[in-house]
Amino acid sequence: MMKKITVQTWPEAPERIRANRYYTLSCGDEILVEGKSEWAIIGTEDGKLHRIDEVFPSEIEYYGNKVCDKPFSRMSDNFSDSEEKGTYTVRSTDIDLGQHMNNASYIRAIFGMFSCKEIEDINITEVEIHFKAPCFEGEKLSVKIKKTDGETIISMIKEDGRTAVLARLS
């Protein structure tokens, strides 16, 4: 508490439609958090993926250093046999410039489904989130959980049955 932390972030050279961004949070020489996120560009008008390699500025520098180098997990979106944890209605404060639910808002919504005691019991050291379908203001999401092998897997499901988000807490 009250210590100064340093945040660093850098992109990996983009592929055709995807690019990784890495980040660290540190306090002095101690790395507190390291992360990796995969980015794509989805058109606001057509909702389709667009070439990301054409959007990155030509003068940007890419660094070879990577953190969280293991591949993203594969998570099944079959939650037919799982516990209904609750529902979440997308609010105006969840919406970003792309007019859909901001990635960070999904994380707050997921963690808001649990009590402080439940979060403590899960003993979270790693979080992985897969964004599958955009959500918009007013949509109601069904939140389901299943526990497997020391992990808690969460799905946020849209009213039309499509999976919006899968998350793995371990």
Tab-separated table of N, CA and C in Angstrom:
chain	number	residue	atom	x	y	z
A	1	MET	N	0.842	-1.175	0.000
A	1	MET	CA	0.000	0.000	0.000
A	1	MET	C	0.889	1.240	0.000
A	2	MET	N	0.542	2.182	-0.827
A	2	MET	CA	1.223	3.481	-0.921
A	2	MET	C	2.623	3.393	-1.510
A	3	LYS	N	2.965	2.267	-2.127
A	3	LYS	CA	4.251	2.155	-2.796
A	3	LYS	C	4.096	2.565	-4.247
A	4	LYS	N	5.153	3.080	-4.825
A	4	LYS	CA	5.147	3.465	-6.228
A	4	LYS	C	5.368	2.218	-7.075
A	5	ILE	N	4.506	2.034	-8.077
A	5	ILE	CA	4.691	0.918	-8.994
A	5	ILE	C	4.938	1.466	-10.397
A	6	THR	N	5.584	0.650	-11.181
A	6	THR	CA	5.886	1.010	-12.566
A	6	THR	C	5.135	0.057	-13.483
A	7	VAL	N	4.473	0.618	-14.488
A	7	VAL	CA	3.758	-0.182	-15.480
A	7	VAL	C	4.493	-0.037	-16.802
A	8	GLN	N	4.784	-1.162	-17.437
A	8	GLN	CA	5.405	-1.154	-18.758
A	8	GLN	C	4.547	-1.986	-19.696
A	9	THR	N	4.429	-1.541	-20.931
A	9	THR	CA	3.691	-2.301	-21.934
A	9	THR	C	4.367	-2.123	-23.285
A	10	TRP	N	4.317	-3.173	-24.100
A	10	TRP	CA	4.946	-3.115	-25.414
A	10	TRP	C	4.253	-4.114	-26.334
A	11	PRO	N	4.186	-3.785	-27.628
A	11	PRO	CA	3.545	-4.699	-28.581
A	11	PRO	C	4.546	-5.650	-29.213
A	12	GLU	N	4.041	-6.775	-29.629
A	12	GLU	CA	4.794	-7.706	-30.454
A	12	GLU	C	4.455	-7.347	-31.911
A	13	ALA	N	5.352	-7.589	-32.814
A	13	ALA	CA	5.060	-7.315	-34.218
A	13	ALA	C	3.769	-8.046	-34.600
A	14	PRO	N	2.861	-7.359	-35.286
A	14	PRO	CA	1.556	-7.966	-35.572
A	14	PRO	C	1.626	-9.035	-36.647
A	15	GLU	N	0.697	-9.979	-36.519
A	15	GLU	CA	0.442	-10.918	-37.608
A	15	GLU	C	-0.615	-10.258	-38.490
A	16	ARG	N	-1.215	-11.010	-39.358
A	16	ARG	CA	-2.187	-10.432	-40.289
A	16	ARG	C	-3.395	-9.817	-39.581
A	17	ILE	N	-4.019	-10.585	-38.658
A	17	ILE	CA	-5.209	-10.053	-37.989
A	17	ILE	C	-5.109	-10.038	-36.466
A	18	ARG	N	-3.965	-10.430	-35.931
A	18	ARG	CA	-3.803	-10.450	-34.472
A	18	ARG	C	-2.425	-9.923	-34.085
A	19	ALA	N	-2.374	-9.420	-32.845
A	19	ALA	CA	-1.085	-8.982	-32.286
A	19	ALA	C	-1.137	-9.150	-30.776
A	20	ASN	N	-0.020	-9.534	-30.197
A	20	ASN	CA	0.067	-9.633	-28.741
A	20	ASN	C	0.606	-8.331	-28.163
A	21	ARG	N	0.120	-7.988	-26.984
A	21	ARG	CA	0.649	-6.878	-26.209
A	21	ARG	C	1.038	-7.466	-24.855
A	22	TYR	N	2.229	-7.133	-24.411
A	22	TYR	CA	2.747	-7.623	-23.139
A	22	TYR	C	2.784	-6.477	-22.136
A	23	TYR	N	2.722	-6.821	-20.861
A	23	TYR	CA	2.840	-5.780	-19.849
A	23	TYR	C	3.379	-6.362	-18.548
A	24	THR	N	3.985	-5.487	-17.759
A	24	THR	CA	4.435	-5.839	-16.410
A	24	THR	C	4.079	-4.699	-15.463
A	25	LEU	N	3.842	-5.053	-14.227
A	25	LEU	CA	3.714	-4.104	-13.119
A	25	LEU	C	4.790	-4.491	-12.130
A	26	SER	N	5.600	-3.534	-11.724
A	26	SER	CA	6.694	-3.853	-10.817
A	26	SER	C	6.812	-2.794	-9.725
A	27	CYS	N	7.438	-3.196	-8.652
A	27	CYS	CA	7.763	-2.312	-7.532
A	27	CYS	C	9.265	-2.462	-7.329
A	28	GLY	N	10.020	-1.450	-7.731
A	28	GLY	CA	11.478	-1.577	-7.726
A	28	GLY	C	11.883	-2.666	-8.692
A	29	ASP	N	12.688	-3.619	-8.222
A	29	ASP	CA	13.128	-4.733	-9.062
A	29	ASP	C	12.169	-5.924	-9.037
A	30	GLU	N	11.147	-5.854	-8.181
A	30	GLU	CA	10.226	-6.978	-8.035
A	30	GLU	C	9.060	-6.860	-9.029
A	31	ILE	N	8.909	-7.875	-9.865
A	31	ILE	CA	7.773	-7.911	-10.787
A	31	ILE	C	6.572	-8.446	-10.020
A	32	LEU	N	5.518	-7.628	-9.975
A	32	LEU	CA	4.298	-7.999	-9.265
A	32	LEU	C	3.316	-8.750	-10.156
A	33	VAL	N	3.205	-8.301	-11.394
A	33	VAL	CA	2.253	-8.880	-12.343
A	33	VAL	C	2.887	-8.859	-13.721
A	34	GLU	N	2.673	-9.928	-14.458
A	34	GLU	CA	3.035	-9.907	-15.868
A	34	GLU	C	1.863	-10.466	-16.651
A	35	GLY	N	1.693	-9.935	-17.855
A	35	GLY	CA	0.532	-10.352	-18.619
A	35	GLY	C	0.746	-10.267	-20.108
A	36	LYS	N	-0.180	-10.893	-20.803
A	36	LYS	CA	-0.173	-10.903	-22.264
A	36	LYS	C	-1.621	-10.824	-22.706
A	37	SER	N	-1.883	-10.006	-23.699
A	37	SER	CA	-3.219	-9.967	-24.280
A	37	SER	C	-3.103	-10.020	-25.790
A	38	GLU	N	-4.066	-10.668	-26.396
A	38	GLU	CA	-4.102	-10.775	-27.843
A	38	GLU	C	-5.132	-9.774	-28.358
A	39	TRP	N	-4.734	-8.988	-29.342
A	39	TRP	CA	-5.584	-7.930	-29.868
A	39	TRP	C	-5.965	-8.216	-31.310
A	40	ALA	N	-7.148	-7.745	-31.660
A	40	ALA	CA	-7.622	-7.786	-33.039
A	40	ALA	C	-8.453	-6.529	-33.261
A	41	ILE	N	-8.624	-6.145	-34.488
A	41	ILE	CA	-9.430	-4.966	-34.815
A	41	ILE	C	-10.739	-5.439	-35.437
A	42	ILE	N	-11.825	-5.032	-34.792
A	42	ILE	CA	-13.149	-5.378	-35.284
A	42	ILE	C	-13.814	-4.086	-35.733
A	43	GLY	N	-14.262	-4.047	-36.964
A	43	GLY	CA	-14.895	-2.853	-37.508
A	43	GLY	C	-16.188	-2.511	-36.775
A	44	THR	N	-16.369	-1.225	-36.428
A	44	THR	CA	-17.583	-0.816	-35.726
A	44	THR	C	-18.802	-0.873	-36.635
A	45	GLU	N	-18.607	-0.694	-37.938
A	45	GLU	CA	-19.747	-0.727	-38.860
A	45	GLU	C	-20.168	-2.144	-39.241
A	46	ASP	N	-19.173	-3.010	-39.498
A	46	ASP	CA	-19.517	-4.339	-39.999
A	46	ASP	C	-19.303	-5.470	-38.999
A	47	GLY	N	-18.626	-5.188	-37.862
A	47	GLY	CA	-18.391	-6.215	-36.849
A	47	GLY	C	-17.437	-7.303	-37.284
A	48	LYS	N	-16.708	-7.082	-38.393
A	48	LYS	CA	-15.788	-8.096	-38.922
A	48	LYS	C	-14.349	-7.767	-38.539
A	49	LEU	N	-13.517	-8.817	-38.512
A	49	LEU	CA	-12.091	-8.626	-38.259
A	49	LEU	C	-11.454	-7.893	-39.435
A	50	HIS	N	-10.544	-6.976	-39.117
A	50	HIS	CA	-9.811	-6.237	-40.141
A	50	HIS	C	-8.315	-6.480	-39.956
A	51	ARG	N	-7.571	-6.298	-41.010
A	51	ARG	CA	-6.122	-6.519	-40.960
A	51	ARG	C	-5.488	-5.559	-39.964
A	52	ILE	N	-4.812	-6.125	-38.978
A	52	ILE	CA	-4.166	-5.309	-37.957
A	52	ILE	C	-2.777	-4.850	-38.419
A	53	ASP	N	-2.151	-5.643	-39.283
A	53	ASP	CA	-0.799	-5.299	-39.728
A	53	ASP	C	-0.779	-4.031	-40.585
A	54	GLU	N	-1.922	-3.627	-41.093
A	54	GLU	CA	-1.998	-2.394	-41.887
A	54	GLU	C	-2.281	-1.162	-41.024
A	55	VAL	N	-2.659	-1.374	-39.773
A	55	VAL	CA	-3.048	-0.281	-38.884
A	55	VAL	C	-1.889	0.181	-38.001
A	56	PHE	N	-1.005	-0.735	-37.630
A	56	PHE	CA	0.103	-0.382	-36.745
A	56	PHE	C	0.964	0.693	-37.412
A	57	PRO	N	1.354	1.718	-36.660
A	57	PRO	CA	2.221	2.762	-37.239
A	57	PRO	C	3.556	2.182	-37.693
A	58	SER	N	4.057	2.649	-38.819
A	58	SER	CA	5.304	2.107	-39.369
A	58	SER	C	6.501	2.419	-38.474
A	59	GLU	N	6.440	3.509	-37.698
A	59	GLU	CA	7.583	3.896	-36.870
A	59	GLU	C	7.628	3.196	-35.508
A	60	ILE	N	6.658	2.344	-35.213
A	60	ILE	CA	6.644	1.677	-33.905
A	60	ILE	C	7.793	0.679	-33.813
A	61	GLU	N	8.407	0.622	-32.630
A	61	GLU	CA	9.501	-0.326	-32.387
A	61	GLU	C	8.947	-1.576	-31.726
A	62	TYR	N	9.413	-2.737	-32.159
A	62	TYR	CA	9.000	-3.999	-31.572
A	62	TYR	C	10.176	-4.595	-30.835
A	63	TYR	N	9.880	-5.171	-29.677
A	63	TYR	CA	10.918	-5.772	-28.855
A	63	TYR	C	10.688	-7.270	-28.806
A	64	GLY	N	11.746	-8.026	-28.733
A	64	GLY	CA	11.648	-9.477	-28.725
A	64	GLY	C	11.279	-10.057	-27.376
A	65	ASN	N	11.359	-9.235	-26.298
A	65	ASN	CA	11.098	-9.818	-24.983
A	65	ASN	C	9.610	-10.104	-24.799
A	66	LYS	N	9.342	-11.273	-24.228
A	66	LYS	CA	7.978	-11.723	-24.003
A	66	LYS	C	7.840	-12.123	-22.547
A	67	VAL	N	6.639	-11.949	-22.034
A	67	VAL	CA	6.288	-12.483	-20.722
A	67	VAL	C	5.053	-13.343	-20.925
A	68	CYS	N	4.751	-14.194	-19.966
A	68	CYS	CA	3.602	-15.102	-20.100
A	68	CYS	C	3.651	-15.795	-21.448
A	69	ASP	N	4.739	-16.475	-21.715
A	69	ASP	CA	4.970	-17.033	-23.039
A	69	ASP	C	4.198	-18.319	-23.326
A	70	LYS	N	3.548	-18.905	-22.312
A	70	LYS	CA	2.796	-20.127	-22.606
A	70	LYS	C	1.557	-19.780	-23.426
A	71	PRO	N	1.092	-20.707	-24.241
A	71	PRO	CA	-0.064	-20.423	-25.109
A	71	PRO	C	-1.338	-20.231	-24.288
A	72	PHE	N	-2.298	-19.525	-24.880
A	72	PHE	CA	-3.582	-19.354	-24.231
A	72	PHE	C	-4.252	-20.715	-24.091
A	73	SER	N	-5.053	-20.879	-23.033
A	73	SER	CA	-5.749	-22.144	-22.772
A	73	SER	C	-6.886	-22.362	-23.760
A	74	ARG	N	-7.266	-23.600	-23.896
A	74	ARG	CA	-8.487	-23.937	-24.638
A	74	ARG	C	-9.552	-24.172	-23.574
A	75	MET	N	-10.664	-23.469	-23.715
A	75	MET	CA	-11.765	-23.621	-22.760
A	75	MET	C	-13.032	-23.961	-23.533
A	76	SER	N	-13.726	-24.970	-23.074
A	76	SER	CA	-14.986	-25.352	-23.699
A	76	SER	C	-16.070	-24.363	-23.285
A	77	ASP	N	-16.946	-24.027	-24.211
A	77	ASP	CA	-18.052	-23.149	-23.843
A	77	ASP	C	-19.345	-23.938	-23.595
A	78	ASN	N	-19.204	-25.233	-23.311
A	78	ASN	CA	-20.344	-26.056	-22.927
A	78	ASN	C	-20.533	-25.940	-21.412
A	79	PHE	N	-21.542	-25.198	-21.011
A	79	PHE	CA	-21.825	-24.984	-19.597
A	79	PHE	C	-23.196	-25.542	-19.231
A	80	SER	N	-23.679	-26.529	-19.990
A	80	SER	CA	-25.013	-27.079	-19.764
A	80	SER	C	-25.135	-27.746	-18.392
A	81	ASP	N	-24.043	-28.259	-17.864
A	81	ASP	CA	-24.077	-28.960	-16.573
A	81	ASP	C	-23.492	-28.118	-15.441
A	82	SER	N	-23.481	-26.785	-15.594
A	82	SER	CA	-22.807	-25.946	-14.604
A	82	SER	C	-23.796	-25.150	-13.762
A	83	GLU	N	-23.258	-24.600	-12.696
A	83	GLU	CA	-24.041	-23.806	-11.743
A	83	GLU	C	-24.313	-22.414	-12.290
A	84	GLU	N	-25.554	-21.957	-12.159
A	84	GLU	CA	-25.920	-20.581	-12.516
A	84	GLU	C	-25.496	-19.705	-11.339
A	85	LYS	N	-24.561	-18.795	-11.588
A	85	LYS	CA	-24.049	-17.931	-10.525
A	85	LYS	C	-24.876	-16.652	-10.398
A	86	GLY	N	-25.468	-16.216	-11.493
A	86	GLY	CA	-26.273	-15.007	-11.453
A	86	GLY	C	-26.412	-14.422	-12.848
A	87	THR	N	-26.925	-13.196	-12.908
A	87	THR	CA	-27.046	-12.494	-14.175
A	87	THR	C	-26.403	-11.121	-14.033
A	88	TYR	N	-26.003	-10.584	-15.163
A	88	TYR	CA	-25.395	-9.252	-15.196
A	88	TYR	C	-26.016	-8.487	-16.354
A	89	THR	N	-26.481	-7.271	-16.079
A	89	THR	CA	-27.019	-6.406	-17.121
A	89	THR	C	-25.952	-5.380	-17.493
A	90	VAL	N	-25.605	-5.305	-18.763
A	90	VAL	CA	-24.587	-4.372	-19.253
A	90	VAL	C	-25.105	-2.945	-19.069
A	91	ARG	N	-24.301	-2.118	-18.378
A	91	ARG	CA	-24.680	-0.744	-18.053
A	91	ARG	C	-23.950	0.246	-18.949
A	92	SER	N	-24.407	1.476	-18.944
A	92	SER	CA	-23.773	2.531	-19.741
A	92	SER	C	-22.313	2.722	-19.337
A	93	THR	N	-21.985	2.521	-18.075
A	93	THR	CA	-20.605	2.694	-17.608
A	93	THR	C	-19.686	1.569	-18.062
A	94	ASP	N	-20.253	0.504	-18.635
A	94	ASP	CA	-19.463	-0.614	-19.168
A	94	ASP	C	-19.033	-0.382	-20.614
A	95	ILE	N	-19.613	0.594	-21.274
A	95	ILE	CA	-19.453	0.781	-22.711
A	95	ILE	C	-18.193	1.596	-23.025
A	96	ASP	N	-17.478	1.181	-24.077
A	96	ASP	CA	-16.260	1.900	-24.476
A	96	ASP	C	-16.491	2.660	-25.783
A	97	LEU	N	-15.430	3.220	-26.347
A	97	LEU	CA	-15.550	4.024	-27.566
A	97	LEU	C	-16.063	3.231	-28.762
A	98	GLY	N	-15.870	1.922	-28.747
A	98	GLY	CA	-16.383	1.074	-29.818
A	98	GLY	C	-17.866	0.770	-29.666
A	99	GLN	N	-18.491	1.347	-28.633
A	99	GLN	CA	-19.919	1.190	-28.345
A	99	GLN	C	-20.302	-0.227	-27.915
A	100	HIS	N	-19.329	-0.974	-27.382
A	100	HIS	CA	-19.627	-2.281	-26.809
A	100	HIS	C	-18.986	-2.358	-25.428
A	101	MET	N	-19.231	-3.431	-24.713
A	101	MET	CA	-18.724	-3.579	-23.349
A	101	MET	C	-17.197	-3.634	-23.372
A	102	ASN	N	-16.583	-2.800	-22.546
A	102	ASN	CA	-15.132	-2.735	-22.443
A	102	ASN	C	-14.592	-4.009	-21.797
A	103	ASN	N	-13.429	-4.449	-22.249
A	103	ASN	CA	-12.826	-5.675	-21.726
A	103	ASN	C	-12.689	-5.665	-20.204
A	104	ALA	N	-12.268	-4.551	-19.635
A	104	ALA	CA	-12.097	-4.470	-18.180
A	104	ALA	C	-13.435	-4.599	-17.455
A	105	SER	N	-14.518	-4.169	-18.096
A	105	SER	CA	-15.843	-4.273	-17.467
A	105	SER	C	-16.264	-5.722	-17.283
A	106	TYR	N	-15.870	-6.610	-18.201
A	106	TYR	CA	-16.180	-8.028	-18.036
A	106	TYR	C	-15.502	-8.567	-16.778
A	107	ILE	N	-14.268	-8.158	-16.560
A	107	ILE	CA	-13.524	-8.634	-15.391
A	107	ILE	C	-14.204	-8.166	-14.113
A	108	ARG	N	-14.576	-6.875	-14.053
A	108	ARG	CA	-15.288	-6.364	-12.868
A	108	ARG	C	-16.600	-7.113	-12.671
A	109	ALA	N	-17.330	-7.364	-13.751
A	109	ALA	CA	-18.606	-8.074	-13.646
A	109	ALA	C	-18.393	-9.491	-13.116
A	110	ILE	N	-17.390	-10.177	-13.623
A	110	ILE	CA	-17.109	-11.548	-13.172
A	110	ILE	C	-16.746	-11.563	-11.695
A	111	PHE	N	-15.810	-10.706	-11.297
A	111	PHE	CA	-15.399	-10.698	-9.895
A	111	PHE	C	-16.536	-10.247	-8.982
A	112	GLY	N	-17.444	-9.420	-9.501
A	112	GLY	CA	-18.592	-8.974	-8.723
A	112	GLY	C	-19.598	-10.072	-8.433
A	113	MET	N	-19.489	-11.191	-9.108
A	113	MET	CA	-20.374	-12.333	-8.866
A	113	MET	C	-19.983	-13.094	-7.600
A	114	PHE	N	-18.783	-12.835	-7.095
A	114	PHE	CA	-18.263	-13.580	-5.956
A	114	PHE	C	-18.160	-12.680	-4.731
A	115	SER	N	-18.353	-13.250	-3.557
A	115	SER	CA	-18.104	-12.528	-2.311
A	115	SER	C	-16.597	-12.452	-2.075
A	116	CYS	N	-16.183	-11.574	-1.199
A	116	CYS	CA	-14.752	-11.482	-0.862
A	116	CYS	C	-14.241	-12.827	-0.345
A	117	LYS	N	-15.043	-13.525	0.446
A	117	LYS	CA	-14.649	-14.818	0.995
A	117	LYS	C	-14.467	-15.845	-0.123
A	118	GLU	N	-15.375	-15.854	-1.106
A	118	GLU	CA	-15.253	-16.793	-2.225
A	118	GLU	C	-13.982	-16.507	-3.031
A	119	ILE	N	-13.694	-15.238	-3.277
A	119	ILE	CA	-12.472	-14.872	-4.003
A	119	ILE	C	-11.240	-15.314	-3.226
A	120	GLU	N	-11.267	-15.132	-1.916
A	120	GLU	CA	-10.148	-15.572	-1.069
A	120	GLU	C	-9.989	-17.089	-1.146
A	121	ASP	N	-11.092	-17.826	-1.114
A	121	ASP	CA	-11.042	-19.294	-1.177
A	121	ASP	C	-10.515	-19.797	-2.513
A	122	ILE	N	-10.822	-19.087	-3.609
A	122	ILE	CA	-10.317	-19.489	-4.923
A	122	ILE	C	-8.795	-19.313	-4.979
A	123	ASN	N	-8.275	-18.352	-4.205
A	123	ASN	CA	-6.821	-18.104	-4.131
A	123	ASN	C	-6.241	-17.861	-5.527
A	124	ILE	N	-6.718	-16.824	-6.166
A	124	ILE	CA	-6.392	-16.547	-7.562
A	124	ILE	C	-4.944	-16.084	-7.724
A	125	THR	N	-4.214	-16.789	-8.575
A	125	THR	CA	-2.859	-16.367	-8.942
A	125	THR	C	-2.753	-16.108	-10.442
A	126	GLU	N	-3.763	-16.570	-11.190
A	126	GLU	CA	-3.748	-16.400	-12.638
A	126	GLU	C	-5.176	-16.224	-13.143
A	127	VAL	N	-5.343	-15.306	-14.098
A	127	VAL	CA	-6.637	-15.063	-14.724
A	127	VAL	C	-6.421	-15.078	-16.233
A	128	GLU	N	-7.293	-15.771	-16.930
A	128	GLU	CA	-7.260	-15.767	-18.397
A	128	GLU	C	-8.684	-15.543	-18.886
A	129	ILE	N	-8.842	-14.639	-19.832
A	129	ILE	CA	-10.168	-14.312	-20.342
A	129	ILE	C	-10.157	-14.374	-21.864
A	130	HIS	N	-11.178	-15.016	-22.426
A	130	HIS	CA	-11.362	-15.086	-23.869
A	130	HIS	C	-12.644	-14.332	-24.207
A	131	PHE	N	-12.531	-13.318	-25.034
A	131	PHE	CA	-13.680	-12.542	-25.481
A	131	PHE	C	-14.193	-13.168	-26.771
A	132	LYS	N	-15.455	-13.585	-26.768
A	132	LYS	CA	-16.005	-14.341	-27.891
A	132	LYS	C	-17.029	-13.561	-28.716
A	133	ALA	N	-17.820	-12.708	-28.071
A	133	ALA	CA	-18.859	-11.949	-28.779
A	133	ALA	C	-19.084	-10.636	-28.039
A	134	PRO	N	-19.244	-9.544	-28.768
A	134	PRO	CA	-19.442	-8.247	-28.102
A	134	PRO	C	-20.802	-8.168	-27.414
A	135	CYS	N	-20.838	-7.380	-26.341
A	135	CYS	CA	-22.077	-7.141	-25.615
A	135	CYS	C	-22.365	-5.646	-25.623
A	136	PHE	N	-23.650	-5.300	-25.557
A	136	PHE	CA	-24.076	-3.915	-25.694
A	136	PHE	C	-24.962	-3.518	-24.524
A	137	GLU	N	-25.061	-2.220	-24.323
A	137	GLU	CA	-25.841	-1.682	-23.212
A	137	GLU	C	-27.239	-2.299	-23.174
A	138	GLY	N	-27.634	-2.704	-21.968
A	138	GLY	CA	-28.967	-3.272	-21.755
A	138	GLY	C	-29.043	-4.783	-21.878
A	139	GLU	N	-28.035	-5.414	-22.494
A	139	GLU	CA	-28.073	-6.874	-22.628
A	139	GLU	C	-27.927	-7.532	-21.261
A	140	LYS	N	-28.638	-8.642	-21.105
A	140	LYS	CA	-28.544	-9.425	-19.877
A	140	LYS	C	-27.682	-10.649	-20.161
A	141	LEU	N	-26.695	-10.862	-19.300
A	141	LEU	CA	-25.773	-11.986	-19.453
A	141	LEU	C	-25.995	-12.965	-18.308
A	142	SER	N	-26.102	-14.228	-18.644
A	142	SER	CA	-26.188	-15.285	-17.651
A	142	SER	C	-24.760	-15.693	-17.295
A	143	VAL	N	-24.464	-15.753	-16.010
A	143	VAL	CA	-23.112	-16.100	-15.550
A	143	VAL	C	-23.161	-17.495	-14.948
A	144	LYS	N	-22.366	-18.401	-15.546
A	144	LYS	CA	-22.315	-19.784	-15.079
A	144	LYS	C	-20.885	-20.129	-14.697
A	145	ILE	N	-20.747	-21.007	-13.713
A	145	ILE	CA	-19.408	-21.419	-13.278
A	145	ILE	C	-19.329	-22.942	-13.179
A	146	LYS	N	-18.115	-23.428	-13.366
A	146	LYS	CA	-17.826	-24.830	-13.075
A	146	LYS	C	-16.415	-24.893	-12.535
A	147	LYS	N	-16.216	-25.804	-11.610
A	147	LYS	CA	-14.911	-25.961	-10.972
A	147	LYS	C	-14.317	-27.279	-11.422
A	148	THR	N	-13.061	-27.208	-11.906
A	148	THR	CA	-12.371	-28.404	-12.364
A	148	THR	C	-10.904	-28.294	-12.010
A	149	ASP	N	-10.338	-29.322	-11.457
A	149	ASP	CA	-8.889	-29.441	-11.224
A	149	ASP	C	-8.247	-28.164	-10.675
A	150	GLY	N	-8.806	-27.596	-9.609
A	150	GLY	CA	-8.216	-26.411	-9.000
A	150	GLY	C	-8.454	-25.121	-9.772
A	151	GLU	N	-9.328	-25.167	-10.772
A	151	GLU	CA	-9.641	-23.978	-11.565
A	151	GLU	C	-11.133	-23.692	-11.482
A	152	THR	N	-11.457	-22.433	-11.590
A	152	THR	CA	-12.844	-22.017	-11.700
A	152	THR	C	-13.011	-21.450	-13.109
A	153	ILE	N	-13.912	-22.034	-13.879
A	153	ILE	CA	-14.165	-21.591	-15.244
A	153	ILE	C	-15.522	-20.881	-15.252
A	154	ILE	N	-15.557	-19.716	-15.852
A	154	ILE	CA	-16.752	-18.885	-15.862
A	154	ILE	C	-17.154	-18.601	-17.299
A	155	SER	N	-18.451	-18.620	-17.550
A	155	SER	CA	-18.982	-18.249	-18.851
A	155	SER	C	-20.032	-17.166	-18.655
A	156	MET	N	-19.971	-16.139	-19.500
A	156	MET	CA	-21.025	-15.133	-19.551
A	156	MET	C	-21.736	-15.374	-20.879
A	157	ILE	N	-23.031	-15.699	-20.794
A	157	ILE	CA	-23.783	-16.135	-21.960
A	157	ILE	C	-24.866	-15.110	-22.294
A	158	LYS	N	-24.905	-14.719	-23.565
A	158	LYS	CA	-25.897	-13.753	-24.030
A	158	LYS	C	-27.281	-14.398	-24.092
A	159	GLU	N	-28.314	-13.572	-24.150
A	159	GLU	CA	-29.690	-14.077	-24.185
A	159	GLU	C	-29.961	-14.949	-25.407
A	160	ASP	N	-29.211	-14.743	-26.497
A	160	ASP	CA	-29.410	-15.561	-27.701
A	160	ASP	C	-28.648	-16.893	-27.618
A	161	GLY	N	-28.008	-17.154	-26.459
A	161	GLY	CA	-27.301	-18.411	-26.246
A	161	GLY	C	-25.824	-18.388	-26.618
A	162	ARG	N	-25.361	-17.309	-27.266
A	162	ARG	CA	-23.943	-17.229	-27.635
A	162	ARG	C	-23.108	-16.901	-26.408
A	163	THR	N	-21.929	-17.499	-26.358
A	163	THR	CA	-20.984	-17.200	-25.295
A	163	THR	C	-20.319	-15.858	-25.579
A	164	ALA	N	-20.381	-14.953	-24.618
A	164	ALA	CA	-19.739	-13.645	-24.748
A	164	ALA	C	-18.304	-13.719	-24.245
A	165	VAL	N	-18.112	-14.393	-23.112
A	165	VAL	CA	-16.798	-14.428	-22.472
A	165	VAL	C	-16.608	-15.765	-21.765
A	166	LEU	N	-15.385	-16.277	-21.839
A	166	LEU	CA	-14.961	-17.414	-21.016
A	166	LEU	C	-13.798	-16.922	-20.164
A	167	ALA	N	-13.786	-17.297	-18.899
A	167	ALA	CA	-12.688	-16.889	-18.022
A	167	ALA	C	-12.224	-18.081	-17.210
A	168	ARG	N	-10.935	-18.115	-16.966
A	168	ARG	CA	-10.335	-19.180	-16.136
A	168	ARG	C	-9.618	-18.499	-14.982
A	169	LEU	N	-10.005	-18.869	-13.757
A	169	LEU	CA	-9.346	-18.372	-12.553
A	169	LEU	C	-8.617	-19.552	-11.916
A	170	SER	N	-7.352	-19.392	-11.643
A	170	SER	CA	-6.611	-20.470	-10.962
A	170	SER	C	-5.639	-19.859	-9.986
